[in-house]
XYZ file of C-alpha atoms in Angstrom:
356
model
C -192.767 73.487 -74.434
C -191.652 75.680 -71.786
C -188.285 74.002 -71.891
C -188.268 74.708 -75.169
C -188.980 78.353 -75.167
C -186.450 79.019 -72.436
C -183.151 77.225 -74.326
C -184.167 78.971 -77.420
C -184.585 82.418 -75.764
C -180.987 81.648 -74.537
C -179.170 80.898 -78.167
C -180.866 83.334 -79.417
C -179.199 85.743 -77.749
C -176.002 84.771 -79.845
C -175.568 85.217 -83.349
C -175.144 82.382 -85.067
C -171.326 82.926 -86.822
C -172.591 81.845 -90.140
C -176.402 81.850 -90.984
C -177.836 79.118 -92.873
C -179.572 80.579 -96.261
C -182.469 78.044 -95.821
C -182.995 78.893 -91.887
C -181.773 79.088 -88.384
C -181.994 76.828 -85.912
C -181.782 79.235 -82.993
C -186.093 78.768 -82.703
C -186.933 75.353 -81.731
C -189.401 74.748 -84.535
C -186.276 75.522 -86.609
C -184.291 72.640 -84.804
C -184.649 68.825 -86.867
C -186.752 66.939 -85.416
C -184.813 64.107 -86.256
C -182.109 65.658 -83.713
C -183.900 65.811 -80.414
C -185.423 63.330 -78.224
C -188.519 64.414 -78.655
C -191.352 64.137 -81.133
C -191.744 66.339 -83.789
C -193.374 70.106 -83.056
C -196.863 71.069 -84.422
C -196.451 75.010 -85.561
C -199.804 77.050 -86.972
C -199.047 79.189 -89.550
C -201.393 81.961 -90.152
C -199.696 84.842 -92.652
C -201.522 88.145 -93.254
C -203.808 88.223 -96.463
C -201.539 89.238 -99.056
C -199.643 86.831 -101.444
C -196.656 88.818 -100.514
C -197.251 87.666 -97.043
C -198.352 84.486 -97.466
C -195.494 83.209 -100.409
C -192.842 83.728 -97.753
C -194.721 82.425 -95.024
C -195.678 79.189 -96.962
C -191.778 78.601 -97.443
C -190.801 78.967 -93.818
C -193.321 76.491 -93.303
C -192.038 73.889 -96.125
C -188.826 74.234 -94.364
C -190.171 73.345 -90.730
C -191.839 70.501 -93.022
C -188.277 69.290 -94.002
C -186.985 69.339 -90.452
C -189.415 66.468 -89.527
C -192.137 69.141 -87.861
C -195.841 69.210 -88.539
C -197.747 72.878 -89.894
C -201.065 73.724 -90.218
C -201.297 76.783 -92.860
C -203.884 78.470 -91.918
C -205.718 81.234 -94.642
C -209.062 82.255 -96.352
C -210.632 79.870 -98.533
C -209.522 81.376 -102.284
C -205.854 82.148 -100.644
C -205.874 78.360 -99.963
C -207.070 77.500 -103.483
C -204.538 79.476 -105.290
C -201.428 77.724 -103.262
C -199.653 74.982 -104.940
C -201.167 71.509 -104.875
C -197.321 69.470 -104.428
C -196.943 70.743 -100.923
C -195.523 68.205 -97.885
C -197.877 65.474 -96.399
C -196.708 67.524 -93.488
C -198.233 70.774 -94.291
C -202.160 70.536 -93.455
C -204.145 73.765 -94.942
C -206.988 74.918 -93.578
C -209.527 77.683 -94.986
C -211.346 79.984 -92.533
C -214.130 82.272 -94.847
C -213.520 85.976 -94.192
C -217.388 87.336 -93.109
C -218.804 89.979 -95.272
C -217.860 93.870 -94.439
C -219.960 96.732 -96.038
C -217.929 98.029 -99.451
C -215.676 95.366 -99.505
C -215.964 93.335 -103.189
C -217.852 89.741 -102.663
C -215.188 87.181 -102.891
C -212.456 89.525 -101.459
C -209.655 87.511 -98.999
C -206.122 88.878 -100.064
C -205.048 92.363 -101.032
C -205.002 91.431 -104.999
C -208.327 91.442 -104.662
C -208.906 94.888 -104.013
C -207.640 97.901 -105.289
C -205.433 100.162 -102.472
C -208.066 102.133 -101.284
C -209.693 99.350 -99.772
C -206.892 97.287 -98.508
C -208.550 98.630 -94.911
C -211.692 96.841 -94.987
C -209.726 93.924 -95.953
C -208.167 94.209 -92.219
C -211.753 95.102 -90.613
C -212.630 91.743 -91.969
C -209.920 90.086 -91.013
C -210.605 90.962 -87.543
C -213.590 89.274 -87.912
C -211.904 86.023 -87.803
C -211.173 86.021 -84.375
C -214.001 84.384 -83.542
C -213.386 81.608 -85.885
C -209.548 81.021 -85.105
C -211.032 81.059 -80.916
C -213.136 78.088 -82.155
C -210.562 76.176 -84.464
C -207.836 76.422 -81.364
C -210.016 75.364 -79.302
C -211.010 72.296 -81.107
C -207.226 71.844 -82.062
C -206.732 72.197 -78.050
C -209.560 69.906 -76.958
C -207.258 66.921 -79.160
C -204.806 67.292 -76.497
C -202.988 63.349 -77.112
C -203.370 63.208 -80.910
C -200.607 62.333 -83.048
C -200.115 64.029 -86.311
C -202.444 67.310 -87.147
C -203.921 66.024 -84.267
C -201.407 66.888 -82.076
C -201.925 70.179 -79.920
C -200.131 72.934 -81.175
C -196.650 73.872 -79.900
C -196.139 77.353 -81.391
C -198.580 79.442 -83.283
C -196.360 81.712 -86.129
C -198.403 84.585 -87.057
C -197.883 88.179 -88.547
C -197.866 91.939 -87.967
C -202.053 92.077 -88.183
C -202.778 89.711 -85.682
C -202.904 91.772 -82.255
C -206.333 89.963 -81.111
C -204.521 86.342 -81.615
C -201.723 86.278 -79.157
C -204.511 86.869 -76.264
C -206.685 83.867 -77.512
C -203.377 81.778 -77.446
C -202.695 82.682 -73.997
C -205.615 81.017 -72.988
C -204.604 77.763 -74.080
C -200.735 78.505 -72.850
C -199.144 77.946 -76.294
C -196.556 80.255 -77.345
C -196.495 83.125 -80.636
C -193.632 83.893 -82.853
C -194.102 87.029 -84.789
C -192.861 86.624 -88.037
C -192.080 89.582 -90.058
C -191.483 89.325 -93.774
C -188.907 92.424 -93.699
C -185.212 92.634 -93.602
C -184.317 93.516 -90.287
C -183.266 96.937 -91.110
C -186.708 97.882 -91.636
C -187.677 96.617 -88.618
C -185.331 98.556 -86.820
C -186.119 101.435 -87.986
C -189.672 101.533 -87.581
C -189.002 100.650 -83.663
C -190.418 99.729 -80.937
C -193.556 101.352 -79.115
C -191.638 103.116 -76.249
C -189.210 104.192 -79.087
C -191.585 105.912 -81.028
C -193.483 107.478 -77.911
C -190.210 109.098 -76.697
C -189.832 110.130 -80.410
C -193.137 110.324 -82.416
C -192.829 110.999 -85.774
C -195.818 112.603 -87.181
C -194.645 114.131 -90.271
C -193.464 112.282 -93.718
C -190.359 113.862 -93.366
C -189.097 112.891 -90.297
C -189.395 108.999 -91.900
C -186.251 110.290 -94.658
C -183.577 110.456 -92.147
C -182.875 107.465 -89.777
C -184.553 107.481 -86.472
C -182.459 108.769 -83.121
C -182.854 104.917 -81.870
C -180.838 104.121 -84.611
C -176.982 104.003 -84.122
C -175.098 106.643 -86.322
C -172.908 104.052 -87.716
C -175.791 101.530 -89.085
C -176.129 101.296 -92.465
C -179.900 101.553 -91.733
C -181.773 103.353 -94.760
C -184.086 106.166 -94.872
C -187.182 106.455 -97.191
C -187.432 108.924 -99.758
C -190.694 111.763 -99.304
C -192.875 109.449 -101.937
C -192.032 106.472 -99.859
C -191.968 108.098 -96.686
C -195.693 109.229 -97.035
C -196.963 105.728 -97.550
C -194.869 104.869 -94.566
C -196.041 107.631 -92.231
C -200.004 106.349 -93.282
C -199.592 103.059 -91.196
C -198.989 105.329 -88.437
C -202.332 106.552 -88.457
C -205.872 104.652 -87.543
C -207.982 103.051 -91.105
C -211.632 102.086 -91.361
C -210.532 99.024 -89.242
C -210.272 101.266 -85.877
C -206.603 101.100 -85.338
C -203.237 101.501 -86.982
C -200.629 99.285 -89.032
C -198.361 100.029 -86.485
C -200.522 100.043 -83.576
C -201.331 96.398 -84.483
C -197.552 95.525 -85.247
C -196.911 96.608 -81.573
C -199.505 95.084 -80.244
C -198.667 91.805 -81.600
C -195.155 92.088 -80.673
C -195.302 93.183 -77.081
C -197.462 89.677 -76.512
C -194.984 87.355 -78.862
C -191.778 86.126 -77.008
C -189.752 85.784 -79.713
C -189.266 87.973 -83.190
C -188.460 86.217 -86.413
C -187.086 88.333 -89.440
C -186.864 87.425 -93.249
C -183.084 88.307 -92.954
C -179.451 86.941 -92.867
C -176.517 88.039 -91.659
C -174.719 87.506 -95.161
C -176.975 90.330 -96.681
C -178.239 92.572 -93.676
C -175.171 92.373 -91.287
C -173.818 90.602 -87.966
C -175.197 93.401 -86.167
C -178.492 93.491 -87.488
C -180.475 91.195 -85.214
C -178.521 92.100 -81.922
C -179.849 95.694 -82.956
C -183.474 94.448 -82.802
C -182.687 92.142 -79.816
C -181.603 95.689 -77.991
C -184.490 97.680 -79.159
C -187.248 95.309 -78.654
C -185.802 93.429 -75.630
C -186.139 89.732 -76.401
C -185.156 87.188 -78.872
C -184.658 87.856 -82.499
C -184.158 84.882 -84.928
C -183.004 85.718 -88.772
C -184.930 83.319 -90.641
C -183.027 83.733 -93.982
C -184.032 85.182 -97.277
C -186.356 82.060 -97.986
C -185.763 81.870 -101.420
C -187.793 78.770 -102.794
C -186.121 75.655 -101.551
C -186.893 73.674 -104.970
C -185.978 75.810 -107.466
C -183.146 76.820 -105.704
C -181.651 73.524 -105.013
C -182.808 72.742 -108.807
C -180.808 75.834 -110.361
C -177.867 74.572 -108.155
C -178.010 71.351 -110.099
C -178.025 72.502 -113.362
C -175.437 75.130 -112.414
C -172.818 72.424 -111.325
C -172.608 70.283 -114.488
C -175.107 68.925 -116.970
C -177.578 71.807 -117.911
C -179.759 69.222 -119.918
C -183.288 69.892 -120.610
C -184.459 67.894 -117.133
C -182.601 69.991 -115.176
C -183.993 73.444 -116.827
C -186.937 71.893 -116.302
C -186.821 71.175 -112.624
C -185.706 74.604 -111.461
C -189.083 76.026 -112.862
C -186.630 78.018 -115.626
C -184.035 78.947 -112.572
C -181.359 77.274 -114.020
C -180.836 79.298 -117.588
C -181.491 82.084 -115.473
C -178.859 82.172 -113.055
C -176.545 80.817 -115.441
C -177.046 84.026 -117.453
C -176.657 86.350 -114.744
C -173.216 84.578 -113.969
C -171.827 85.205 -117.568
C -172.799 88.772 -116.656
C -169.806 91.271 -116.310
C -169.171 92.734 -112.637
C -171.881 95.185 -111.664
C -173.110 95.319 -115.169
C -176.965 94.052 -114.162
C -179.665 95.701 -112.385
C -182.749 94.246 -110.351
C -185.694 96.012 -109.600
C -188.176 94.097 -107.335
C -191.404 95.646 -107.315
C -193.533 94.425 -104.294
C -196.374 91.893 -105.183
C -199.434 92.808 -105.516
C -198.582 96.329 -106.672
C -200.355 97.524 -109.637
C -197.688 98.456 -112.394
C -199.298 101.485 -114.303
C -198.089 101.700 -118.024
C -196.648 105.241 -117.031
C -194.144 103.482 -114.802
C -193.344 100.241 -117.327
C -192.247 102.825 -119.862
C -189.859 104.843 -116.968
C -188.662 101.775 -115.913
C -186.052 101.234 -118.299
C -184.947 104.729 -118.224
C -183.817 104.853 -114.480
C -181.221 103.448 -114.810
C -177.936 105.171 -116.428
């Protein structure tokens, strides 16, 4: 593994010239199996607990599924339940129960389960599973010769919440790859721990103008004050003990390689070798992850026939994207509101009014 670790930390100091939509192969659970001499990788896959987390998450790991590599999905019990049933032989999920935290609703294990407010006693209890995920690595370490699922894990791909898993990895010597569901952009600016100390930002204004890390010729947003103030909040300790960000850096500092949901098509060449700079080691672009099927589906029914089957197969895709095409230039807007947020009828009737 260590071999492995050391020629990826070498590509991925290049960026790639053109950045495959589905993935990169700079990581080498990204690399086809089929490709190498050696057997195919076991990855853990263990997403935060909100859909919005774990959707993207469960993609990245059907596409290490179609590159010949094995992936145990890791989540609570009802997250598991709600995931699609047609998923790869490859893909093994596995439920670990969140315990019970005083004030948080019975039955609670993702954030649309709980209203805002409570979101941080979702992360106290998801601390609480430390203990268990000590116990099910060391079981999946004590297999140490297995084939398949029981195969010892090679990597362990986790998220920005997980600052007490990295240390129990350590202990069994198997590598973490943070994986961050945000464009690179966003990553950048909300830098790096030494960033921030030399340049705390304490106020929700100081989040609308980019960050002094941040070269003046980026293209790197600021928030607006409404956004901005949500922002600042994962600056600052919740019920759990410690911060959003204090977890994010925590996490980081102990993974040795960064993986964003970004490409170079939409976010920019210089993107990643920004966040290579800032956070000092290796920064894969992992690509928008749009989902594989549907995509490859609305593809199909773009390219010829546009019978009923092929509707069909793209979930609905196809009639989709083949209206947006017959669209003039700039003449269609998208508005993506983040899942699980809670659209108020006050906003669904504003909506259609913003824009001119």
């Amino acid at each position: 593994m260590a071999s492995h670790l050391s020629a990826s930390s070498r590509s991925c100091n290049k960026t790639p010239a053109s950045l495959d939509p589905r993935g990169c192969s700079c990581a080498p659970f990204m690399v086809m199996a089929e490709s190498t001499q050696e057997p195919p990788l076991h990855v853990v896959v263990f997403p935060w607990l909100a859909f919005g987390h774990i959707v993207p998450f469960l993609e990245l790991a059907g596409q290490l599924a179609r590159r010949g590599h094995l992936v145990t999905f890791v989540s609570a019990p009802r997250n598991v339940a709600r995931l699609p049933r047609e998923l790869s032989p490859r893909i093994r999920l596995v439920s670990l129960p969140l315990p019970a935290v005083d004030g948080l609703p019975d039955g609670a294990e993702s954030t649309a389960d709980v209203p805002p407010e409570k979101v941080e006693l979702l992360k106290l209890a998801f601390d609480g599973l430390a203990g268990p995920v000590a116990s099910f690595l060391a079981e999946a370490f004590a297999g140490a010769g297995g084939e398949g699922h029981a195969k010892r894990p090679d990597w362990i791909i986790l998220d920005f919440a997980h600052n007490w898993l990295p240390p129990i990895a350590e202990q069994h010597k198997v590598p973490c790859a943070l994986f961050l569901i945000f464009p690179a952009p966003f990553v950048a600016f909300m830098g790096p721990k030494a960033a921030n100390d030399a340049h705390p930002r304490t106020a929700p204004e100081q989040f609308t103008v980019p960050p002094p890390w941040i070269p003046s010729a980026s293209s790197t947003p600021a928030f607006h004050l409404h956004e901005a103030k949500r922002i600042a909040g994962g600056f600052h300790p919740n019920a759990s003990g410690t911060s959003d960000m204090s977890r994010f850096w925590e996490t980081e500092r102990r993974c040795p390689l960064l993986v964003c949901r970004s490409s170079r098509e939409v976010d920019g060449p210089a993107a990643c070798a920004l966040l290579r700079e800032l956070y000092g080691k290796p920064v894969v672009p992992s690509g928008l992850l749009a989902p594989y099927d549907a995509v490859l589906a609305a593809a199909h029914a773009g390219g010829g026939g546009g019978g009923e089957e092929e509707e069909d197969a793209g979930g609905g895709v196809g009639p989709v994207m083949r209206w947006l095409d017959a669209q003039p230039a700039r003449s269609v807007a998208l508005k993506r509101i983040h899942t699980p947020y809670a659209v108020t009828r006050k906003l669904c009737l504003v909506l259609p009014f913003l824009v001119k």
